[in-house]
Amino acid sequence: MEKFEREIRESKFAELMNKHFTASSIPKGIHCLSLRLTDEYSSNAHARRQLPAPELLPLLSDNSYHHFILSTDNILAASVVVTSTVASSLRPEKIVFHVITDKKTYAGMHSWFALNSVSPAIIEVKGVHQFEWLTRENVPVLEAVESHNSIRNYYHDLSDTTPRMFASKLQARSPKYISLLNHLRIYLPELFPNLDKVVFLDDDVVIQRDLSPLWDIDLKGKVNDNLDSEECAWAYGMNVFDLHTWRKTSIRETYHSWQNLKSNLTMWKLGTLPPALIAFKGHVHAIDPEWHMLGLGYQNKTDIESVKRAAVIHYNGQSKPWLPIGFEHLRPFWTKYVNYSNDFVRNCHIMET
């Protein structure tokens, strides 16, 4: 019996490990897409054209427009977020997208949106290296990101534990949790000093309804508009941020103190969410849950009719729709916004499933 239980335990650990590696990997087609678009940036002047056009630059800080911010290094996922937002909007001409990516992905990301217009919406693509404010002095997380091995080594013992703890420790090793892109949301007031209200979107969401009413919601003096009235349970994915009010708070300072980067790294276990929950305590205003549906990346039995009704669906969890472990019955809500006729997508053999 003891041997049988040990074999079950080892099998469970192996299953968790395999799923972790699959969830953390970059599919060959998506990697190909980034490389080909980066090459295009070097060889094609049109792929390097200014985004947005010079005459539209003032609109990047015009608060009469609806500003969306997306931070990601996944070009295909970014295209789905932007395309679904614009397609679902009743006033796409009022949309301004600010896409932030890392230095290695910048050329490819810029190429994609330079070659694939989202007109009448406006889009800019910026690399983190292009924000002068992002220094080690202003952003303590940079030091931890640069020495990310110390974070991973903090969770070095992955064997003498329960399957649940094992899964938690594996999650801490996910590249996204030690990526600066995952922490940028806490610095939005400084990165966009001229904007008053924005919607921040994760790259694993799909927009299915017009989001312009979000700009009409009275946040009642709060900074963050989210789906849950319980402040300890608000979620990432889709957040409305009142940056004007945020600048009057000490949210960033509280976040840094709880992130506690130089000593106890426990807060890294779930990335930015635990310290953010604490930092935003008392600053969250609840909205109707139908605006944002969670769980499509880990709840296999998600109700399809509920998915269809939701304004924003969020594939949070390991089973992302662009991965082979994504749930087949939930993937079509995402793939409907992938342009499979695009030459780069076809040449990288990113096939519709």
Tab-separated table of C-alpha atoms in Angstrom:
chain	number	residue	atom	x	y	z
A	1	MET	CA	0.000	0.000	0.000
A	2	GLU	CA	2.837	2.368	0.900
A	3	LYS	CA	4.507	1.731	-2.457
A	4	PHE	CA	1.203	2.310	-4.258
A	5	GLU	CA	0.663	5.643	-2.466
A	6	ARG	CA	4.221	6.710	-3.283
A	7	GLU	CA	3.686	5.923	-6.960
A	8	ILE	CA	0.443	7.955	-6.995
A	9	ARG	CA	2.236	10.852	-5.322
A	10	GLU	CA	5.116	10.731	-7.814
A	11	SER	CA	2.676	10.514	-10.704
A	12	LYS	CA	0.844	13.601	-9.426
A	13	PHE	CA	4.119	15.514	-9.119
A	14	ALA	CA	5.095	14.495	-12.659
A	15	GLU	CA	1.722	15.662	-13.975
A	16	LEU	CA	2.096	19.023	-12.220
A	17	MET	CA	5.642	19.411	-13.531
A	18	ASN	CA	4.640	18.635	-17.114
A	19	LYS	CA	1.755	21.090	-16.978
A	20	HIS	CA	4.025	23.745	-15.491
A	21	PHE	CA	6.576	23.366	-18.287
A	22	THR	CA	3.849	23.481	-20.936
A	23	ALA	CA	2.249	26.578	-19.388
A	24	SER	CA	5.627	28.333	-19.086
A	25	SER	CA	6.807	27.507	-22.592
A	26	ILE	CA	6.464	29.634	-25.705
A	27	PRO	CA	4.721	27.731	-28.522
A	28	LYS	CA	6.893	27.342	-31.612
A	29	GLY	CA	4.457	29.290	-33.783
A	30	ILE	CA	4.349	32.286	-31.437
A	31	HIS	CA	8.159	32.296	-31.156
A	32	CYS	CA	8.384	32.168	-34.953
A	33	LEU	CA	5.945	35.074	-35.239
A	34	SER	CA	8.097	37.242	-32.984
A	35	LEU	CA	11.296	36.417	-34.878
A	36	ARG	CA	9.818	37.006	-38.338
A	37	LEU	CA	8.240	40.309	-37.313
A	38	THR	CA	11.523	41.430	-35.747
A	39	ASP	CA	13.274	40.699	-39.041
A	40	GLU	CA	10.535	42.626	-40.849
A	41	TYR	CA	11.189	45.639	-38.627
A	42	SER	CA	14.791	45.678	-39.854
A	43	SER	CA	14.026	45.266	-43.547
A	44	ASN	CA	10.673	47.001	-44.094
A	45	ALA	CA	10.341	50.745	-43.587
A	46	HIS	CA	6.569	50.428	-43.336
A	47	ALA	CA	7.003	48.105	-40.349
A	48	ARG	CA	8.997	50.877	-38.673
A	49	ARG	CA	6.519	53.664	-39.363
A	50	GLN	CA	5.680	55.903	-36.470
A	51	LEU	CA	2.824	54.757	-34.254
A	52	PRO	CA	0.611	56.655	-34.148
A	53	ALA	CA	1.070	59.069	-37.059
A	54	PRO	CA	2.636	62.416	-35.994
A	55	GLU	CA	-0.634	64.326	-36.326
A	56	LEU	CA	-2.292	61.925	-33.873
A	57	LEU	CA	0.336	62.160	-31.133
A	58	PRO	CA	-1.635	64.740	-29.061
A	59	LEU	CA	-4.434	62.191	-28.691
A	60	LEU	CA	-2.160	59.935	-26.615
A	61	SER	CA	-2.744	62.266	-23.684
A	62	ASP	CA	-6.250	63.491	-24.551
A	63	ASN	CA	-8.564	62.525	-21.685
A	64	SER	CA	-11.669	62.810	-23.854
A	65	TYR	CA	-10.589	59.499	-25.426
A	66	HIS	CA	-10.851	56.009	-23.911
A	67	HIS	CA	-7.354	54.874	-23.011
A	68	PHE	CA	-6.512	51.169	-22.727
A	69	ILE	CA	-3.157	49.909	-21.451
A	70	LEU	CA	-1.790	46.459	-22.262
A	71	SER	CA	1.541	45.143	-20.978
A	72	THR	CA	2.776	41.970	-22.698
A	73	ASP	CA	5.536	40.224	-24.643
A	74	ASN	CA	3.070	37.968	-26.493
A	75	ILE	CA	2.382	39.487	-29.905
A	76	LEU	CA	-0.420	37.114	-30.862
A	77	ALA	CA	-2.186	37.588	-27.529
A	78	ALA	CA	-1.818	41.366	-27.835
A	79	SER	CA	-3.396	41.261	-31.285
A	80	VAL	CA	-6.419	39.397	-29.888
A	81	VAL	CA	-6.904	41.853	-27.020
A	82	VAL	CA	-6.697	44.884	-29.312
A	83	THR	CA	-8.752	43.373	-32.143
A	84	SER	CA	-11.528	42.154	-29.834
A	85	THR	CA	-11.689	45.527	-28.055
A	86	VAL	CA	-11.991	47.476	-31.293
A	87	ALA	CA	-14.431	45.000	-32.876
A	88	SER	CA	-16.713	45.098	-29.817
A	89	SER	CA	-16.700	48.870	-29.462
A	90	LEU	CA	-19.596	51.076	-30.509
A	91	ARG	CA	-17.169	53.992	-30.784
A	92	PRO	CA	-13.818	52.571	-31.936
A	93	GLU	CA	-12.723	56.023	-33.082
A	94	LYS	CA	-12.525	57.008	-29.380
A	95	ILE	CA	-10.128	54.182	-28.478
A	96	VAL	CA	-6.444	54.756	-27.754
A	97	PHE	CA	-4.319	51.683	-27.008
A	98	HIS	CA	-0.995	51.936	-25.194
A	99	VAL	CA	0.865	48.640	-25.677
A	100	ILE	CA	3.939	48.172	-23.492
A	101	THR	CA	6.418	45.389	-24.142
A	102	ASP	CA	9.984	44.438	-23.282
A	103	LYS	CA	13.057	45.436	-25.250
A	104	LYS	CA	13.516	42.104	-27.044
A	105	THR	CA	9.889	42.046	-28.250
A	106	TYR	CA	9.568	45.729	-29.110
A	107	ALA	CA	10.569	45.512	-32.797
A	108	GLY	CA	8.240	42.569	-33.478
A	109	MET	CA	5.333	44.099	-31.573
A	110	HIS	CA	5.764	47.421	-33.380
A	111	SER	CA	5.914	45.632	-36.730
A	112	TRP	CA	2.659	43.786	-36.097
A	113	PHE	CA	0.635	46.899	-35.353
A	114	ALA	CA	2.387	48.976	-38.019
A	115	LEU	CA	1.470	46.372	-40.642
A	116	ASN	CA	-1.999	45.547	-39.260
A	117	SER	CA	-4.038	48.697	-38.836
A	118	VAL	CA	-6.601	48.935	-36.034
A	119	SER	CA	-8.130	52.100	-37.506
A	120	PRO	CA	-10.163	54.036	-36.540
A	121	ALA	CA	-8.659	53.231	-33.138
A	122	ILE	CA	-5.256	54.690	-32.287
A	123	ILE	CA	-2.322	52.645	-31.013
A	124	GLU	CA	1.164	53.264	-29.672
A	125	VAL	CA	3.767	50.616	-28.894
A	126	LYS	CA	6.478	51.363	-26.334
A	127	GLY	CA	9.268	49.266	-24.873
A	128	VAL	CA	10.041	49.463	-21.171
A	129	HIS	CA	13.457	50.815	-22.192
A	130	GLN	CA	11.723	53.891	-23.633
A	131	PHE	CA	10.287	55.040	-20.294
A	132	GLU	CA	12.854	57.316	-18.659
A	133	TRP	CA	11.038	57.048	-15.321
A	134	LEU	CA	11.685	53.282	-15.045
A	135	THR	CA	14.944	53.330	-13.074
A	136	ARG	CA	16.217	51.178	-10.215
A	137	GLU	CA	15.671	54.117	-7.877
A	138	ASN	CA	11.990	54.446	-8.778
A	139	VAL	CA	11.281	50.760	-9.340
A	140	PRO	CA	12.869	48.485	-6.702
A	141	VAL	CA	11.487	45.451	-8.513
A	142	LEU	CA	14.113	45.985	-11.234
A	143	GLU	CA	16.835	44.799	-8.878
A	144	ALA	CA	14.930	41.602	-8.131
A	145	VAL	CA	14.123	41.016	-11.803
A	146	GLU	CA	17.787	41.367	-12.718
A	147	SER	CA	18.746	38.808	-10.054
A	148	HIS	CA	15.778	36.529	-10.676
A	149	ASN	CA	17.783	33.402	-9.866
A	150	SER	CA	17.675	34.341	-6.196
A	151	ILE	CA	13.900	34.328	-6.360
A	152	ARG	CA	13.773	30.926	-7.993
A	153	ASN	CA	16.358	29.529	-5.581
A	154	TYR	CA	14.205	30.647	-2.667
A	155	TYR	CA	11.871	27.836	-3.670
A	156	HIS	CA	14.619	25.303	-4.353
A	157	ASP	CA	13.066	22.381	-2.489
A	158	LEU	CA	10.309	21.042	-4.697
A	159	SER	CA	10.172	17.485	-3.431
A	160	ASP	CA	9.527	17.278	0.301
A	161	THR	CA	6.047	18.754	0.186
A	162	THR	CA	2.414	18.076	-0.662
A	163	PRO	CA	1.159	18.206	-4.283
A	164	ARG	CA	-0.683	21.447	-3.488
A	165	MET	CA	2.434	23.118	-2.089
A	166	PHE	CA	4.433	21.682	-4.969
A	167	ALA	CA	2.058	23.346	-7.447
A	168	SER	CA	2.379	26.654	-5.566
A	169	LYS	CA	6.172	26.499	-5.651
A	170	LEU	CA	6.138	25.672	-9.349
A	171	GLN	CA	3.913	28.683	-9.942
A	172	ALA	CA	6.536	30.859	-8.258
A	173	ARG	CA	8.985	29.735	-10.934
A	174	SER	CA	6.787	30.974	-13.773
A	175	PRO	CA	8.689	33.541	-15.869
A	176	LYS	CA	5.732	35.948	-15.795
A	177	TYR	CA	6.039	36.416	-12.036
A	178	ILE	CA	9.592	37.727	-12.319
A	179	SER	CA	8.935	39.874	-15.372
A	180	LEU	CA	8.932	43.645	-15.086
A	181	LEU	CA	5.895	43.667	-17.399
A	182	ASN	CA	3.903	42.009	-14.619
A	183	HIS	CA	4.729	44.852	-12.236
A	184	LEU	CA	4.134	47.833	-14.512
A	185	ARG	CA	0.500	48.294	-13.491
A	186	ILE	CA	1.621	49.625	-10.108
A	187	TYR	CA	3.457	52.484	-11.858
A	188	LEU	CA	0.718	53.630	-14.232
A	189	PRO	CA	0.280	57.104	-12.658
A	190	GLU	CA	3.962	57.838	-13.281
A	191	LEU	CA	4.205	56.201	-16.703
A	192	PHE	CA	1.157	58.091	-17.966
A	193	PRO	CA	1.303	61.389	-16.049
A	194	ASN	CA	-1.181	63.177	-18.331
A	195	LEU	CA	-3.956	60.575	-18.178
A	196	ASP	CA	-6.753	60.638	-15.606
A	197	LYS	CA	-8.635	57.384	-16.198
A	198	VAL	CA	-7.545	54.189	-17.955
A	199	VAL	CA	-8.573	50.566	-18.383
A	200	PHE	CA	-5.714	48.132	-17.844
A	201	LEU	CA	-6.070	44.788	-19.630
A	202	ASP	CA	-4.122	41.569	-19.206
A	203	ASP	CA	-3.022	39.749	-22.356
A	204	ASP	CA	-5.170	36.683	-21.610
A	205	VAL	CA	-8.519	38.448	-21.936
A	206	VAL	CA	-11.016	38.775	-24.774
A	207	ILE	CA	-13.389	41.733	-25.034
A	208	GLN	CA	-16.914	40.796	-26.129
A	209	ARG	CA	-18.872	43.978	-25.406
A	210	ASP	CA	-18.471	47.715	-25.743
A	211	LEU	CA	-16.435	48.946	-22.752
A	212	SER	CA	-17.059	52.668	-23.175
A	213	PRO	CA	-19.610	52.722	-20.286
A	214	LEU	CA	-16.714	52.006	-17.911
A	215	TRP	CA	-15.592	55.624	-18.345
A	216	ASP	CA	-18.982	56.792	-17.079
A	217	ILE	CA	-18.836	54.819	-13.823
A	218	ASP	CA	-18.476	56.963	-10.725
A	219	LEU	CA	-15.665	55.390	-8.725
A	220	LYS	CA	-16.808	57.341	-5.659
A	221	GLY	CA	-13.311	58.474	-4.787
A	222	LYS	CA	-11.790	55.026	-5.218
A	223	VAL	CA	-8.773	54.262	-7.391
A	224	ASN	CA	-9.629	50.814	-8.759
A	225	ASP	CA	-12.962	49.614	-10.182
A	226	ASN	CA	-13.219	45.825	-9.987
A	227	LEU	CA	-15.695	42.995	-9.960
A	228	ASP	CA	-15.725	42.030	-6.286
A	229	SER	CA	-17.013	44.081	-3.394
A	230	GLU	CA	-14.681	42.135	-1.088
A	231	GLU	CA	-11.474	44.130	-1.274
A	232	CYS	CA	-9.328	41.093	-0.495
A	233	ALA	CA	-10.659	39.328	-3.580
A	234	TRP	CA	-10.376	41.821	-6.414
A	235	ALA	CA	-8.811	40.433	-9.558
A	236	TYR	CA	-6.488	41.372	-12.352
A	237	GLY	CA	-7.557	40.944	-15.967
A	238	MET	CA	-9.612	44.081	-16.479
A	239	ASN	CA	-9.239	47.056	-14.155
A	240	VAL	CA	-10.498	50.612	-14.373
A	241	PHE	CA	-7.982	52.943	-12.715
A	242	ASP	CA	-8.584	56.549	-11.696
A	243	LEU	CA	-5.001	57.771	-12.033
A	244	HIS	CA	-5.881	61.286	-10.865
A	245	THR	CA	-7.081	59.952	-7.509
A	246	TRP	CA	-4.319	57.353	-7.359
A	247	ARG	CA	-1.638	60.044	-7.431
A	248	LYS	CA	-2.979	61.370	-4.129
A	249	THR	CA	-2.463	58.040	-2.339
A	250	SER	CA	0.491	56.055	-1.002
A	251	ILE	CA	-0.406	52.890	-2.935
A	252	ARG	CA	2.988	52.575	-4.604
A	253	GLU	CA	4.853	53.001	-1.329
A	254	THR	CA	2.654	50.426	0.387
A	255	TYR	CA	3.194	48.030	-2.502
A	256	HIS	CA	6.957	48.377	-2.212
A	257	SER	CA	6.939	47.809	1.529
A	258	TRP	CA	4.934	44.605	1.205
A	259	GLN	CA	6.822	43.389	-1.824
A	260	ASN	CA	9.830	43.409	0.508
A	261	LEU	CA	12.172	42.592	-2.318
A	262	LYS	CA	15.500	42.592	-0.513
A	263	SER	CA	14.687	40.186	2.291
A	264	ASN	CA	11.703	37.866	2.619
A	265	LEU	CA	10.633	36.774	-0.876
A	266	THR	CA	7.434	35.047	0.192
A	267	MET	CA	5.313	37.627	-1.606
A	268	TRP	CA	6.782	36.474	-4.932
A	269	LYS	CA	4.802	33.222	-4.753
A	270	LEU	CA	1.891	34.730	-6.660
A	271	GLY	CA	3.647	37.576	-8.422
A	272	THR	CA	2.215	41.078	-7.996
A	273	LEU	CA	-1.233	40.145	-6.722
A	274	PRO	CA	-0.691	39.623	-2.935
A	275	PRO	CA	1.092	42.955	-2.289
A	276	ALA	CA	-1.316	44.709	-4.659
A	277	LEU	CA	-4.311	43.405	-2.711
A	278	ILE	CA	-2.846	44.983	0.404
A	279	ALA	CA	-1.726	48.193	-1.292
A	280	PHE	CA	-5.183	48.805	-2.812
A	281	LYS	CA	-7.080	48.051	0.403
A	282	GLY	CA	-9.715	50.736	0.821
A	283	HIS	CA	-9.276	51.954	-2.754
A	284	VAL	CA	-11.498	49.454	-4.626
A	285	HIS	CA	-15.018	50.108	-5.934
A	286	ALA	CA	-17.130	47.109	-7.009
A	287	ILE	CA	-18.757	46.738	-10.426
A	288	ASP	CA	-21.244	44.275	-11.891
A	289	PRO	CA	-19.618	40.788	-12.147
A	290	GLU	CA	-20.864	40.429	-15.741
A	291	TRP	CA	-18.230	42.925	-16.807
A	292	HIS	CA	-15.426	40.443	-16.082
A	293	MET	CA	-15.640	36.643	-16.055
A	294	LEU	CA	-12.695	34.769	-14.570
A	295	GLY	CA	-11.483	31.194	-14.660
A	296	LEU	CA	-11.339	30.216	-18.336
A	297	GLY	CA	-7.749	29.075	-17.868
A	298	TYR	CA	-8.415	26.627	-15.060
A	299	GLN	CA	-12.155	25.849	-14.869
A	300	ASN	CA	-12.864	23.183	-17.452
A	301	LYS	CA	-16.579	23.139	-16.639
A	302	THR	CA	-17.124	26.855	-17.237
A	303	ASP	CA	-20.708	27.562	-18.288
A	304	ILE	CA	-20.736	28.505	-21.981
A	305	GLU	CA	-23.832	30.689	-21.714
A	306	SER	CA	-22.174	32.712	-18.951
A	307	VAL	CA	-19.107	33.098	-21.146
A	308	LYS	CA	-21.241	34.442	-23.988
A	309	ARG	CA	-22.857	37.053	-21.695
A	310	ALA	CA	-19.657	38.387	-20.159
A	311	ALA	CA	-18.191	41.666	-21.403
A	312	VAL	CA	-14.644	40.502	-20.695
A	313	ILE	CA	-13.592	36.871	-20.439
A	314	HIS	CA	-10.340	36.099	-18.677
A	315	TYR	CA	-8.245	32.984	-19.336
A	316	ASN	CA	-6.446	33.282	-16.012
A	317	GLY	CA	-4.752	30.035	-15.063
A	318	GLN	CA	-2.326	27.726	-16.824
A	319	SER	CA	-4.585	26.607	-19.678
A	320	LYS	CA	-4.159	29.615	-21.967
A	321	PRO	CA	-6.046	29.426	-25.268
A	322	TRP	CA	-2.831	29.661	-27.319
A	323	LEU	CA	-1.353	26.624	-25.538
A	324	PRO	CA	-2.024	22.949	-26.321
A	325	ILE	CA	-3.370	22.540	-22.775
A	326	GLY	CA	-6.062	25.176	-23.379
A	327	PHE	CA	-9.634	23.931	-23.040
A	328	GLU	CA	-10.974	23.053	-26.491
A	329	HIS	CA	-14.553	24.232	-25.874
A	330	LEU	CA	-13.357	27.624	-24.562
A	331	ARG	CA	-10.659	28.266	-27.180
A	332	PRO	CA	-13.035	29.449	-29.988
A	333	PHE	CA	-13.937	32.583	-28.009
A	334	TRP	CA	-10.265	33.545	-28.373
A	335	THR	CA	-9.406	32.178	-31.823
A	336	LYS	CA	-12.257	34.081	-33.487
A	337	TYR	CA	-10.074	37.203	-33.158
A	338	VAL	CA	-6.897	35.653	-34.594
A	339	ASN	CA	-6.239	36.682	-38.190
A	340	TYR	CA	-5.362	33.283	-39.668
A	341	SER	CA	-5.165	34.781	-43.173
A	342	ASN	CA	-2.230	36.985	-42.130
A	343	ASP	CA	0.952	35.968	-43.984
A	344	PHE	CA	3.083	35.931	-40.833
A	345	VAL	CA	0.544	33.832	-38.947
A	346	ARG	CA	0.252	31.377	-41.860
A	347	ASN	CA	4.008	31.141	-42.442
A	348	CYS	CA	4.537	30.369	-38.764
A	349	HIS	CA	1.944	27.595	-39.011
A	350	ILE	CA	-0.276	29.036	-36.328
A	351	MET	CA	-3.289	27.005	-37.311
A	352	GLU	CA	-6.906	27.457	-36.293
A	353	THR	CA	-8.040	24.610	-34.048
